[in-house]
Short mmCIF file of C-alpha atoms and ligand atoms in Angstrom, two decimals:
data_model
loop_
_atom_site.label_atom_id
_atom_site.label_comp_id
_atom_site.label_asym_id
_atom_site.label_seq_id
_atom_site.Cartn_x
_atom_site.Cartn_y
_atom_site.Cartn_z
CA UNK A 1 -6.46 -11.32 12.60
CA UNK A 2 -9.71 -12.97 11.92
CA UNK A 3 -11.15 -16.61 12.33
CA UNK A 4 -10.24 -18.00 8.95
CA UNK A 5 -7.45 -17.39 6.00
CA UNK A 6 -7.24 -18.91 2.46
CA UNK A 7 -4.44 -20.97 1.51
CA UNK A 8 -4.16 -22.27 -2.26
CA UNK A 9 -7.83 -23.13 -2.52
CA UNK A 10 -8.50 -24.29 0.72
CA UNK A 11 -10.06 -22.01 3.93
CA UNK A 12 -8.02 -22.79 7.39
CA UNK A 13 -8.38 -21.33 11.06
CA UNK A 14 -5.89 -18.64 12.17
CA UNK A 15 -4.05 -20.53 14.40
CA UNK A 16 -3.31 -23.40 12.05
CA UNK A 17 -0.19 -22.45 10.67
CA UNK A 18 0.05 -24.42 6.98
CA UNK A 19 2.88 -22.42 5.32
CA UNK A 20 6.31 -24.87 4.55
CA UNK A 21 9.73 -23.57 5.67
CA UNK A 22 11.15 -24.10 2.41
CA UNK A 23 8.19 -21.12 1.26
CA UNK A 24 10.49 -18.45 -0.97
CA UNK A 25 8.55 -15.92 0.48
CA UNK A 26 9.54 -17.09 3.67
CA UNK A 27 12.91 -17.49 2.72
CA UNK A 28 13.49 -14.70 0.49
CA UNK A 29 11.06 -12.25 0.25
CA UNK A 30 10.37 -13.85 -2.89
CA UNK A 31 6.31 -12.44 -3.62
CA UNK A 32 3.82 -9.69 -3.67
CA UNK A 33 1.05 -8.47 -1.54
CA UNK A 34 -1.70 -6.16 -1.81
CA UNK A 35 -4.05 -4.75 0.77
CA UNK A 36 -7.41 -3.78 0.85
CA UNK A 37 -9.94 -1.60 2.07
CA UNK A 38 -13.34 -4.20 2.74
CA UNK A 39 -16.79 -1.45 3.02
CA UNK A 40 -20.16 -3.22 4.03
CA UNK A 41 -18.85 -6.93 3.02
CA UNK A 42 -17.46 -5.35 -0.18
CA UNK A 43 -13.53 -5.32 -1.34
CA UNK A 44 -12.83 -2.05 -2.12
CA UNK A 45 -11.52 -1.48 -5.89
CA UNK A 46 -10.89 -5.30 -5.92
CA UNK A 47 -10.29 -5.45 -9.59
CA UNK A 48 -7.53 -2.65 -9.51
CA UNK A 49 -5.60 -4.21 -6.35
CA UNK A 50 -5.72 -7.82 -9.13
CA UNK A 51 -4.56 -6.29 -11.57
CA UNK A 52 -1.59 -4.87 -9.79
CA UNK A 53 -0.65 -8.13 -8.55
CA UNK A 54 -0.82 -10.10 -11.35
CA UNK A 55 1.19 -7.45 -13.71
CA UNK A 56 3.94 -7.81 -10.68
CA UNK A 57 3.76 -11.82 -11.26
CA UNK A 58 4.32 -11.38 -14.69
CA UNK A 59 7.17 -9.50 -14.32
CA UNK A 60 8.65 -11.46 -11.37
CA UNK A 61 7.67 -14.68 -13.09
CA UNK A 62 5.36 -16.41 -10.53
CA UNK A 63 4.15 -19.15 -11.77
CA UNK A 64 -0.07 -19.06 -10.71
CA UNK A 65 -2.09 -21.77 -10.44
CA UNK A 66 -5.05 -19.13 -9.66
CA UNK A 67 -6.25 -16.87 -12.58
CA UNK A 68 -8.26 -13.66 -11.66
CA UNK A 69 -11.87 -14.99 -11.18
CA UNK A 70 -10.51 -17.58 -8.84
CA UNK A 71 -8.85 -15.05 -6.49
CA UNK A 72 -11.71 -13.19 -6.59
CA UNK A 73 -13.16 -15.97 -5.25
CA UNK A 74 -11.04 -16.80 -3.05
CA UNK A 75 -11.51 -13.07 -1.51
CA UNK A 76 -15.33 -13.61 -1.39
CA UNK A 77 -14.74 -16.85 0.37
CA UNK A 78 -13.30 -14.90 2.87
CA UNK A 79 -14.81 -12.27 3.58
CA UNK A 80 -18.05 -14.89 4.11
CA UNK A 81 -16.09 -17.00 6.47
CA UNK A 82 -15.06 -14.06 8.60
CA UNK A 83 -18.52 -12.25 8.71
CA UNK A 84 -16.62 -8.99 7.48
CA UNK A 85 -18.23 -6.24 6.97
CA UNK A 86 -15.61 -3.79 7.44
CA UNK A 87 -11.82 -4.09 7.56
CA UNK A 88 -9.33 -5.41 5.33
CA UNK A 89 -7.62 -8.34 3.31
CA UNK A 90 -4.00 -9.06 2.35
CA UNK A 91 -3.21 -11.41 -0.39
CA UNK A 92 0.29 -12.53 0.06
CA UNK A 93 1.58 -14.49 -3.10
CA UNK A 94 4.74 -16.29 -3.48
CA UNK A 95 6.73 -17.95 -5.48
CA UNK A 96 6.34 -21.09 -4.14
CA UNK A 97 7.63 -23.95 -2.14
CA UNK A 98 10.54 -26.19 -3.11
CA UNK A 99 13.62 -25.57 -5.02
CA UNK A 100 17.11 -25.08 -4.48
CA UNK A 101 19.03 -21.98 -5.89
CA UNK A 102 18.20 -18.35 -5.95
CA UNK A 103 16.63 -18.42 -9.54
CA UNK A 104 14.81 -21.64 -9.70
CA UNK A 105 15.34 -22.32 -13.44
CA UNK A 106 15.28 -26.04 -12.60
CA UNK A 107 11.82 -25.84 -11.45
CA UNK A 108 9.17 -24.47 -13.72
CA UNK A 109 6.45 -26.89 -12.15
CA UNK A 110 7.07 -24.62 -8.42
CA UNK A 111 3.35 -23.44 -8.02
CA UNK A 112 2.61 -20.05 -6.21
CA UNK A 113 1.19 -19.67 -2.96
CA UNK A 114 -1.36 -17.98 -2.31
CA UNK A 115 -2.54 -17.15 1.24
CA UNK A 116 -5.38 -14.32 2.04
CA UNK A 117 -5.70 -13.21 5.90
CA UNK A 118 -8.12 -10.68 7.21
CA UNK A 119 -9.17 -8.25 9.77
CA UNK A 120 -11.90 -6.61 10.88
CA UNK A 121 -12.60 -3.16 11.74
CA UNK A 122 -11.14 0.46 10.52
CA UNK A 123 -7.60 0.71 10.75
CA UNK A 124 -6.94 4.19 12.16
CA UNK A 125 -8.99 6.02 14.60
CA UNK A 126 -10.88 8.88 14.29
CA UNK A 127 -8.00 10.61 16.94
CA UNK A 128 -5.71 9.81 14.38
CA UNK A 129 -7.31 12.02 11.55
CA UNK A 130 -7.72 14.90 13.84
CA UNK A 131 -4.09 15.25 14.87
CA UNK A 132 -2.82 13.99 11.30
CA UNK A 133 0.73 12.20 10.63
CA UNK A 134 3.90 13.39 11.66
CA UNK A 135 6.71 12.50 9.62
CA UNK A 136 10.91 12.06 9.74
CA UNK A 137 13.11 11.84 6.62
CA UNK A 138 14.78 8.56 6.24
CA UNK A 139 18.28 8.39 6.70
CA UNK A 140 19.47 6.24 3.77
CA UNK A 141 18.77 6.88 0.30
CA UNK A 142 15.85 4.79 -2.12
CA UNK A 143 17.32 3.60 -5.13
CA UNK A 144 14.72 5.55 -8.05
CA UNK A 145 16.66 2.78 -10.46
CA UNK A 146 15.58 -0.46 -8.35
CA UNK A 147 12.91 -2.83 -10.18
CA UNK A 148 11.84 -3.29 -6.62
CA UNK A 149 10.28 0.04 -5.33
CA UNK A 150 7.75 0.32 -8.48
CA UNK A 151 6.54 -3.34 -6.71
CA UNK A 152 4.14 -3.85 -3.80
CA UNK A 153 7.00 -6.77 -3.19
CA UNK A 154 7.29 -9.00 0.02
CA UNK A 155 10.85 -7.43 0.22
CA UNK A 156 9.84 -4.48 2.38
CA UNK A 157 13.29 -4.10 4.68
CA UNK A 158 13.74 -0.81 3.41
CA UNK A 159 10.50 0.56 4.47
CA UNK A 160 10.62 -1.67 7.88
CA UNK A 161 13.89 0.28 8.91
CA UNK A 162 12.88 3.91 7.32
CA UNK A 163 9.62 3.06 9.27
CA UNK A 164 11.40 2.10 12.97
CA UNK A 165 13.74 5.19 12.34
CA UNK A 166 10.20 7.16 12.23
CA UNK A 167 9.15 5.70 15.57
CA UNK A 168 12.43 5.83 16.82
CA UNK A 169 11.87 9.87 16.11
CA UNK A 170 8.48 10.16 17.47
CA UNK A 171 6.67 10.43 13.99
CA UNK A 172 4.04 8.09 12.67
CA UNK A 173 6.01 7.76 9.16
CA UNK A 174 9.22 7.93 6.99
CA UNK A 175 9.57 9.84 3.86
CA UNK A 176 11.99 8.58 1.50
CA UNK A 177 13.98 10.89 -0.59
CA UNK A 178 16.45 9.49 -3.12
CA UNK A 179 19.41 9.54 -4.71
CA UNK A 180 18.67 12.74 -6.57
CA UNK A 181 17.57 14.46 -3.30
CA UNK A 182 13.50 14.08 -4.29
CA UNK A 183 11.26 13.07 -1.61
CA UNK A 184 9.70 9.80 -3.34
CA UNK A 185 6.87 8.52 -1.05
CA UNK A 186 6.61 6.97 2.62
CA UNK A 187 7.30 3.73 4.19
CA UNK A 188 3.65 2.10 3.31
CA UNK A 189 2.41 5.73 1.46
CA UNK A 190 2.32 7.81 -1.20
CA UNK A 191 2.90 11.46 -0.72
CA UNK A 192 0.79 14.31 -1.66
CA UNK A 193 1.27 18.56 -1.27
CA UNK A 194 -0.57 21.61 -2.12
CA UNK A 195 -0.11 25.26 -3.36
CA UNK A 196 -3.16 27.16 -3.34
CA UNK A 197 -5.35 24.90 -6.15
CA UNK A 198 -2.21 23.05 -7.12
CA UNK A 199 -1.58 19.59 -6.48
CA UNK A 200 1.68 18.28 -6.19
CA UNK A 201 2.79 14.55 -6.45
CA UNK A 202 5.83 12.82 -7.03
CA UNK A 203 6.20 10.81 -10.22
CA UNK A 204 7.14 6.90 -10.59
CA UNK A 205 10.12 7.45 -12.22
CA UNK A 206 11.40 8.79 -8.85
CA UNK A 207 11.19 5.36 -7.12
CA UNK A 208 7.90 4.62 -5.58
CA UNK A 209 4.65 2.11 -5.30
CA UNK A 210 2.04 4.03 -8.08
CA UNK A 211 -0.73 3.58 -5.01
CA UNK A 212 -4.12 2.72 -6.01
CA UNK A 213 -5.34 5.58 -3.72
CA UNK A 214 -2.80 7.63 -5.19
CA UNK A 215 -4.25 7.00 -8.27
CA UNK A 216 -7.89 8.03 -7.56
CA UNK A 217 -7.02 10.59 -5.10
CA UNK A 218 -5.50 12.28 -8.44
CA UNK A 219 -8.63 11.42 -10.95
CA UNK A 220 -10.95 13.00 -7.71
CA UNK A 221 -8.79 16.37 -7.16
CA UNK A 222 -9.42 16.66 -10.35
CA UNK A 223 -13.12 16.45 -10.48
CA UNK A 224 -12.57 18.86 -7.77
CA UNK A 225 -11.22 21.48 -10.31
CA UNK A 226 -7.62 21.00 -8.82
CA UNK A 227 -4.36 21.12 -11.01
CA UNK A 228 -2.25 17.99 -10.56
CA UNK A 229 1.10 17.88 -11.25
CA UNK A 230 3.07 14.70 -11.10
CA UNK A 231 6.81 16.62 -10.48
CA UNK A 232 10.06 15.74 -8.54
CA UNK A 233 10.00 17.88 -5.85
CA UNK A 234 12.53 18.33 -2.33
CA UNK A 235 12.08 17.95 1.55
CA UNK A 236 12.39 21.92 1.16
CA UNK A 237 9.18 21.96 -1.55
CA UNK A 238 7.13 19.68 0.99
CA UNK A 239 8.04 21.93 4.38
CA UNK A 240 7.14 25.37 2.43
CA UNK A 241 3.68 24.08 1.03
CA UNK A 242 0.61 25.08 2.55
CA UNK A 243 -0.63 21.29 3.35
CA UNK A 244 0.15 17.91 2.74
CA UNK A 245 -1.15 14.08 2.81
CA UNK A 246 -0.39 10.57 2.75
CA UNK A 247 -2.43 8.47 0.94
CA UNK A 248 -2.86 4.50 0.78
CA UNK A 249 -5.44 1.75 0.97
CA UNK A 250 -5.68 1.51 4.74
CA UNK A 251 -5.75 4.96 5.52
CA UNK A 252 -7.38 6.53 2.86
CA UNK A 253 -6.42 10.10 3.17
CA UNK A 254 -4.41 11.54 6.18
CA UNK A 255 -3.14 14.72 6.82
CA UNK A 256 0.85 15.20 7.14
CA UNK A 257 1.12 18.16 9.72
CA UNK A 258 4.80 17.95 10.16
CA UNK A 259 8.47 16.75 9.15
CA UNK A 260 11.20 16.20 11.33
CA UNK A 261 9.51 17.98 13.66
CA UNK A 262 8.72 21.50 11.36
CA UNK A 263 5.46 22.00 10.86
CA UNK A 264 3.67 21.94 7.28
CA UNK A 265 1.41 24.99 7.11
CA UNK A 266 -0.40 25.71 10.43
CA UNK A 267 0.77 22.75 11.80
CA UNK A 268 -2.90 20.93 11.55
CA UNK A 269 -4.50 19.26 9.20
CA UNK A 270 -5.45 21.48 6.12
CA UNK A 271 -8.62 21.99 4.33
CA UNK A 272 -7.97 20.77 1.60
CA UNK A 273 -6.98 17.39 2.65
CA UNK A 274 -10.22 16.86 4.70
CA UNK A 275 -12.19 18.20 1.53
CA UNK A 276 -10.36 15.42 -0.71
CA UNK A 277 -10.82 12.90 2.29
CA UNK A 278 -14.91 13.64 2.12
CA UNK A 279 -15.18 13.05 -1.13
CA UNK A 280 -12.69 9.94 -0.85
CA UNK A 281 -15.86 8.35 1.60
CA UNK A 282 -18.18 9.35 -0.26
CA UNK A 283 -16.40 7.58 -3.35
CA UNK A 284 -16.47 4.33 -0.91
CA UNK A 285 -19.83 4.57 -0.38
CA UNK A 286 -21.04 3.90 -4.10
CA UNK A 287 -19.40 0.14 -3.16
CA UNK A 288 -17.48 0.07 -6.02
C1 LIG B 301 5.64 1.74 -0.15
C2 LIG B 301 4.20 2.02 -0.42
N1 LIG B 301 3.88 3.06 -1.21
C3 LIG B 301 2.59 3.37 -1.48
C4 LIG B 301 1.55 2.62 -0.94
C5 LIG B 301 0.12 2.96 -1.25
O1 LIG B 301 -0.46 1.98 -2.08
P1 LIG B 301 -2.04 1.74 -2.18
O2 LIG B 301 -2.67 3.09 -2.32
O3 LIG B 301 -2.20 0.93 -3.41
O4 LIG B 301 -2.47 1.05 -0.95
C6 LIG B 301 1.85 1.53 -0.12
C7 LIG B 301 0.78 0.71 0.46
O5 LIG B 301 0.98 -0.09 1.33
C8 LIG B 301 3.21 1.20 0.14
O6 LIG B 301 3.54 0.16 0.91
#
Protein backbone atom coordinates (compact mmCIF):
# COMPACT_ATOMS: atom_id res chain seq x y z
CA UNK A 1 0.00 0.00 0.00
CA UNK A 2 1.05 3.54 -0.34
CA UNK A 3 2.19 6.38 2.12
CA UNK A 4 -1.16 7.92 2.86
CA UNK A 5 -5.12 6.83 2.94
CA UNK A 6 -8.27 9.01 3.41
CA UNK A 7 -10.44 8.50 6.24
CA UNK A 8 -13.83 10.61 6.50
CA UNK A 9 -12.21 13.84 5.40
CA UNK A 10 -9.05 13.59 6.88
CA UNK A 11 -5.53 12.10 5.04
CA UNK A 12 -3.53 9.57 7.55
CA UNK A 13 -0.19 7.48 7.09
CA UNK A 14 -0.52 3.75 6.31
CA UNK A 15 0.54 2.49 9.35
CA UNK A 16 -1.80 4.51 11.51
CA UNK A 17 -4.57 2.33 11.86
CA UNK A 18 -7.85 4.79 12.68
CA UNK A 19 -10.74 2.36 11.94
CA UNK A 20 -13.06 1.54 15.45
CA UNK A 21 -13.80 -2.11 16.28
CA UNK A 22 -17.33 -1.47 16.57
CA UNK A 23 -16.92 -0.45 12.36
CA UNK A 24 -20.05 -2.62 10.66
CA UNK A 25 -17.88 -3.20 7.97
CA UNK A 26 -15.58 -4.64 10.24
CA UNK A 27 -18.07 -6.46 11.96
CA UNK A 28 -20.35 -7.45 9.32
CA UNK A 29 -19.40 -6.92 6.03
CA UNK A 30 -21.75 -4.21 6.24
CA UNK A 31 -20.39 -1.73 2.93
CA UNK A 32 -19.26 -1.40 -0.59
CA UNK A 33 -16.06 -0.96 -2.40
CA UNK A 34 -14.97 -0.11 -5.72
CA UNK A 35 -11.60 -0.27 -7.38
CA UNK A 36 -9.88 1.60 -9.78
CA UNK A 37 -7.61 1.73 -12.52
CA UNK A 38 -5.29 5.31 -11.79
CA UNK A 39 -3.39 6.20 -15.69
CA UNK A 40 -0.80 9.17 -15.56
CA UNK A 41 -2.26 10.66 -12.07
CA UNK A 42 -5.75 10.17 -13.55
CA UNK A 43 -8.71 7.80 -11.98
CA UNK A 44 -9.80 5.85 -14.59
CA UNK A 45 -13.74 6.20 -15.40
CA UNK A 46 -14.00 7.83 -11.91
CA UNK A 47 -17.48 9.04 -12.43
CA UNK A 48 -18.83 5.48 -13.44
CA UNK A 49 -17.01 3.59 -10.39
CA UNK A 50 -19.30 6.82 -8.12
CA UNK A 51 -22.03 6.19 -9.48
CA UNK A 52 -21.98 2.51 -8.79
CA UNK A 53 -21.31 3.08 -5.29
CA UNK A 54 -23.61 5.45 -4.43
CA UNK A 55 -26.71 3.57 -6.29
CA UNK A 56 -25.44 0.48 -3.89
CA UNK A 57 -25.77 3.04 -0.76
CA UNK A 58 -29.04 3.86 -1.74
CA UNK A 59 -30.16 0.61 -1.85
CA UNK A 60 -28.30 -0.65 1.25
CA UNK A 61 -29.25 2.54 3.04
CA UNK A 62 -25.84 4.06 4.04
CA UNK A 63 -26.27 6.96 5.44
CA UNK A 64 -23.25 9.51 3.62
CA UNK A 65 -21.97 12.32 4.99
CA UNK A 66 -19.86 12.70 1.55
CA UNK A 67 -21.86 13.59 -1.66
CA UNK A 68 -20.12 12.91 -5.09
CA UNK A 69 -17.89 16.04 -5.58
CA UNK A 70 -16.48 15.46 -2.15
CA UNK A 71 -15.32 11.89 -2.89
CA UNK A 72 -14.02 12.98 -5.85
CA UNK A 73 -12.08 14.98 -3.87
CA UNK A 74 -11.20 12.95 -1.59
CA UNK A 75 -9.71 10.62 -4.55
CA UNK A 76 -7.70 13.63 -5.90
CA UNK A 77 -6.40 14.20 -2.45
CA UNK A 78 -4.98 11.04 -2.76
CA UNK A 79 -3.67 10.40 -5.51
CA UNK A 80 -1.55 13.94 -4.73
CA UNK A 81 -0.43 12.67 -1.41
CA UNK A 82 0.85 9.42 -2.84
CA UNK A 83 2.62 10.89 -6.00
CA UNK A 84 0.55 8.27 -8.14
CA UNK A 85 0.85 8.16 -11.34
CA UNK A 86 -0.09 4.73 -12.03
CA UNK A 87 -1.86 2.10 -9.92
CA UNK A 88 -5.01 1.97 -8.20
CA UNK A 89 -7.55 3.18 -5.43
CA UNK A 90 -10.16 1.36 -3.33
CA UNK A 91 -12.89 3.23 -1.68
CA UNK A 92 -14.22 1.11 1.06
CA UNK A 93 -17.55 2.58 2.51
CA UNK A 94 -19.42 1.44 5.44
CA UNK A 95 -22.11 1.75 7.28
CA UNK A 96 -20.70 3.17 10.07
CA UNK A 97 -19.54 2.93 13.60
CA UNK A 98 -21.78 2.47 16.63
CA UNK A 99 -24.98 0.70 17.10
CA UNK A 100 -26.25 -2.31 18.50
CA UNK A 101 -28.49 -4.79 16.46
CA UNK A 102 -28.20 -6.13 13.00
CA UNK A 103 -30.53 -3.43 11.39
CA UNK A 104 -29.70 -0.29 13.17
CA UNK A 105 -33.21 1.29 13.05
CA UNK A 106 -32.37 2.99 16.36
CA UNK A 107 -29.66 4.90 14.82
CA UNK A 108 -30.34 7.04 11.82
CA UNK A 109 -27.58 9.65 12.95
CA UNK A 110 -24.70 6.38 12.30
CA UNK A 111 -22.53 8.26 9.62
CA UNK A 112 -20.66 6.19 6.88
CA UNK A 113 -17.14 5.63 6.70
CA UNK A 114 -15.34 6.28 4.23
CA UNK A 115 -11.69 5.17 3.88
CA UNK A 116 -9.64 5.35 0.34
CA UNK A 117 -6.16 3.33 0.24
CA UNK A 118 -3.87 3.15 -2.71
CA UNK A 119 -1.18 1.50 -4.60
CA UNK A 120 1.11 2.11 -7.01
CA UNK A 121 2.14 0.38 -10.02
CA UNK A 122 0.29 -2.12 -12.67
CA UNK A 123 -1.28 -4.92 -11.11
CA UNK A 124 -0.45 -7.88 -13.36
CA UNK A 125 2.65 -8.43 -15.26
CA UNK A 126 3.26 -8.49 -18.65
CA UNK A 127 4.10 -12.63 -18.04
CA UNK A 128 0.76 -12.77 -16.92
CA UNK A 129 -0.95 -11.61 -20.27
CA UNK A 130 1.18 -13.85 -22.30
CA UNK A 131 0.27 -17.10 -20.59
CA UNK A 132 -3.43 -15.83 -19.83
CA UNK A 133 -5.74 -17.13 -16.80
CA UNK A 134 -6.44 -20.52 -16.02
CA UNK A 135 -9.59 -21.20 -14.45
CA UNK A 136 -11.56 -24.04 -12.03
CA UNK A 137 -15.36 -24.19 -11.58
CA UNK A 138 -16.45 -23.45 -8.12
CA UNK A 139 -17.79 -26.09 -6.19
CA UNK A 140 -20.88 -24.54 -4.56
CA UNK A 141 -23.55 -22.90 -6.32
CA UNK A 142 -24.16 -18.62 -6.58
CA UNK A 143 -27.48 -17.76 -5.65
CA UNK A 144 -28.77 -15.70 -9.28
CA UNK A 145 -31.77 -14.56 -6.64
CA UNK A 146 -29.33 -12.93 -3.89
CA UNK A 147 -29.55 -8.92 -3.65
CA UNK A 148 -25.92 -9.42 -2.86
CA UNK A 149 -24.10 -10.65 -6.08
CA UNK A 150 -25.58 -7.63 -8.33
CA UNK A 151 -23.37 -5.52 -5.39
CA UNK A 152 -19.64 -4.74 -5.37
CA UNK A 153 -20.47 -5.49 -1.39
CA UNK A 154 -17.79 -5.85 1.43
CA UNK A 155 -19.42 -9.37 1.88
CA UNK A 156 -17.09 -11.15 -0.53
CA UNK A 157 -16.81 -14.84 1.39
CA UNK A 158 -18.21 -16.41 -1.48
CA UNK A 159 -15.71 -15.26 -3.91
CA UNK A 160 -12.76 -15.59 -1.11
CA UNK A 161 -13.53 -19.46 -0.92
CA UNK A 162 -14.48 -20.01 -4.86
CA UNK A 163 -11.15 -18.03 -5.22
CA UNK A 164 -8.80 -20.37 -2.61
CA UNK A 165 -10.57 -23.47 -4.24
CA UNK A 166 -8.95 -21.93 -7.62
CA UNK A 167 -5.50 -21.81 -6.05
CA UNK A 168 -6.04 -24.78 -4.26
CA UNK A 169 -6.46 -26.26 -8.10
CA UNK A 170 -3.61 -24.54 -9.63
CA UNK A 171 -5.74 -21.90 -11.61
CA UNK A 172 -5.53 -18.17 -11.24
CA UNK A 173 -9.55 -17.93 -10.92
CA UNK A 174 -13.03 -19.41 -10.07
CA UNK A 175 -15.95 -19.36 -12.30
CA UNK A 176 -19.18 -19.42 -10.69
CA UNK A 177 -22.03 -21.24 -12.21
CA UNK A 178 -25.42 -21.18 -10.50
CA UNK A 179 -28.27 -22.68 -9.52
CA UNK A 180 -29.58 -23.08 -13.04
CA UNK A 181 -26.23 -24.61 -14.17
CA UNK A 182 -25.06 -21.05 -16.06
CA UNK A 183 -21.60 -20.01 -15.60
CA UNK A 184 -22.27 -16.37 -14.05
CA UNK A 185 -18.85 -14.60 -13.75
CA UNK A 186 -15.50 -15.13 -11.63
CA UNK A 187 -14.42 -14.55 -8.19
CA UNK A 188 -13.34 -10.65 -8.79
CA UNK A 189 -14.41 -10.93 -12.90
CA UNK A 190 -16.71 -10.86 -15.37
CA UNK A 191 -16.65 -13.46 -18.03
CA UNK A 192 -16.48 -13.08 -21.68
CA UNK A 193 -16.46 -15.91 -24.92
CA UNK A 194 -16.35 -15.87 -28.57
CA UNK A 195 -17.72 -17.66 -31.74
CA UNK A 196 -16.23 -16.49 -34.79
CA UNK A 197 -17.54 -12.48 -34.66
CA UNK A 198 -19.90 -13.34 -31.85
CA UNK A 199 -19.60 -12.19 -28.48
CA UNK A 200 -20.93 -13.96 -25.74
CA UNK A 201 -21.63 -12.62 -22.15
CA UNK A 202 -23.62 -13.64 -19.38
CA UNK A 203 -26.53 -11.46 -18.33
CA UNK A 204 -27.23 -9.86 -14.69
CA UNK A 205 -30.14 -11.62 -14.14
CA UNK A 206 -27.88 -14.71 -13.79
CA UNK A 207 -26.20 -13.43 -10.57
CA UNK A 208 -23.22 -11.30 -11.13
CA UNK A 209 -21.32 -7.71 -10.51
CA UNK A 210 -22.47 -5.67 -14.08
CA UNK A 211 -18.42 -4.74 -14.26
CA UNK A 212 -17.60 -1.39 -15.42
CA UNK A 213 -15.05 -3.03 -17.82
CA UNK A 214 -17.63 -5.36 -18.69
CA UNK A 215 -19.57 -2.66 -19.64
CA UNK A 216 -17.17 -0.88 -22.08
CA UNK A 217 -15.51 -3.95 -23.18
CA UNK A 218 -19.21 -4.55 -24.73
CA UNK A 219 -19.81 -0.74 -26.14
CA UNK A 220 -15.88 -1.30 -27.75
CA UNK A 221 -16.54 -4.92 -29.41
CA UNK A 222 -19.01 -3.27 -30.76
CA UNK A 223 -17.28 -0.43 -32.40
CA UNK A 224 -15.24 -3.29 -33.47
CA UNK A 225 -18.17 -4.61 -35.67
CA UNK A 226 -18.65 -7.58 -33.16
CA UNK A 227 -22.17 -9.08 -32.25
CA UNK A 228 -22.77 -9.10 -28.50
CA UNK A 229 -25.03 -11.16 -26.98
CA UNK A 230 -25.81 -10.93 -23.32
CA UNK A 231 -27.17 -14.95 -22.98
CA UNK A 232 -27.08 -17.64 -20.19
CA UNK A 233 -24.75 -19.90 -21.33
CA UNK A 234 -22.97 -23.48 -19.60
CA UNK A 235 -19.37 -24.60 -18.50
CA UNK A 236 -19.94 -26.82 -21.79
CA UNK A 237 -20.69 -23.36 -24.05
CA UNK A 238 -17.43 -21.72 -22.47
CA UNK A 239 -14.99 -25.04 -23.06
CA UNK A 240 -16.30 -25.43 -26.88
CA UNK A 241 -15.77 -21.63 -27.81
CA UNK A 242 -12.95 -20.60 -29.74
CA UNK A 243 -11.56 -17.98 -26.94
CA UNK A 244 -12.41 -16.45 -23.89
CA UNK A 245 -11.63 -13.46 -21.28
CA UNK A 246 -11.99 -12.09 -17.98
CA UNK A 247 -12.51 -8.70 -17.65
CA UNK A 248 -12.36 -6.16 -14.57
CA UNK A 249 -10.86 -2.88 -13.45
CA UNK A 250 -7.46 -4.18 -12.40
CA UNK A 251 -6.82 -6.34 -15.13
CA UNK A 252 -8.35 -4.87 -17.91
CA UNK A 253 -8.63 -7.64 -20.37
CA UNK A 254 -7.04 -11.16 -19.84
CA UNK A 255 -7.18 -14.08 -21.74
CA UNK A 256 -8.89 -17.37 -20.15
CA UNK A 257 -6.84 -20.27 -21.85
CA UNK A 258 -8.28 -23.01 -19.79
CA UNK A 259 -10.96 -24.58 -17.29
CA UNK A 260 -10.40 -27.18 -14.96
CA UNK A 261 -7.58 -27.91 -16.67
CA UNK A 262 -9.25 -28.27 -20.59
CA UNK A 263 -8.08 -25.97 -22.70
CA UNK A 264 -10.29 -23.12 -24.42
CA UNK A 265 -9.39 -23.07 -28.11
CA UNK A 266 -5.62 -23.57 -28.74
CA UNK A 267 -4.95 -23.39 -25.35
CA UNK A 268 -3.31 -19.64 -25.64
CA UNK A 269 -4.53 -16.57 -25.61
CA UNK A 270 -6.77 -15.78 -28.71
CA UNK A 271 -6.76 -13.00 -31.11
CA UNK A 272 -9.43 -11.65 -30.47
CA UNK A 273 -8.94 -10.97 -26.89
CA UNK A 274 -5.55 -9.21 -27.48
CA UNK A 275 -7.35 -7.17 -30.35
CA UNK A 276 -10.14 -6.02 -27.71
CA UNK A 277 -7.26 -5.60 -25.06
CA UNK A 278 -5.39 -2.96 -27.68
CA UNK A 279 -8.07 -1.07 -28.15
CA UNK A 280 -9.00 -1.30 -24.27
CA UNK A 281 -5.28 0.81 -23.83
CA UNK A 282 -5.76 2.74 -26.25
CA UNK A 283 -9.29 3.73 -24.71
CA UNK A 284 -7.06 4.50 -21.39
CA UNK A 285 -4.95 6.58 -23.07
CA UNK A 286 -7.56 9.40 -24.03
CA UNK A 287 -7.49 9.86 -19.85
CA UNK A 288 -10.93 9.73 -19.60
C1 LIG B 1 -17.33 -10.42 -8.41
C2 LIG B 1 -16.86 -9.41 -9.40
N1 LIG B 1 -17.40 -9.41 -10.64
C3 LIG B 1 -17.00 -8.53 -11.58
C4 LIG B 1 -16.00 -7.60 -11.32
C5 LIG B 1 -15.56 -6.62 -12.37
O1 LIG B 1 -15.98 -5.31 -12.04
P1 LIG B 1 -15.28 -4.00 -12.62
O2 LIG B 1 -15.12 -4.21 -14.09
O3 LIG B 1 -16.26 -2.92 -12.33
O4 LIG B 1 -13.98 -3.84 -11.92
C6 LIG B 1 -15.42 -7.57 -10.05
C7 LIG B 1 -14.37 -6.61 -9.72
O5 LIG B 1 -13.69 -6.68 -8.74
C8 LIG B 1 -15.86 -8.49 -9.06
O6 LIG B 1 -15.34 -8.49 -7.83
Amino acid sequence: MSEWYYLNGNLYPSHREAVLPQNRGLLYGDGLFETIRVYRGKPFLLNLHLERMLQGAEILELNLWAEKKELEDAVMQVIKANNLTGGWLRITLTRGTGAKGLWPSNNPEMEATTMITAGHGAPYSQEQYRQGFRAALVSFPRNENSPVVKLKSLNFLENILGRREAQKKGANEGLFVNQKGNLTEGTVSNLFATCGSKLFTPPPEDGLLAGITRNLVIELAKNQGLEVIEESFTPYFLLRSDEAFLTNSLVEIISLVEVDDIPIGNGKPGELSLKLHHSYQDYTEKGI
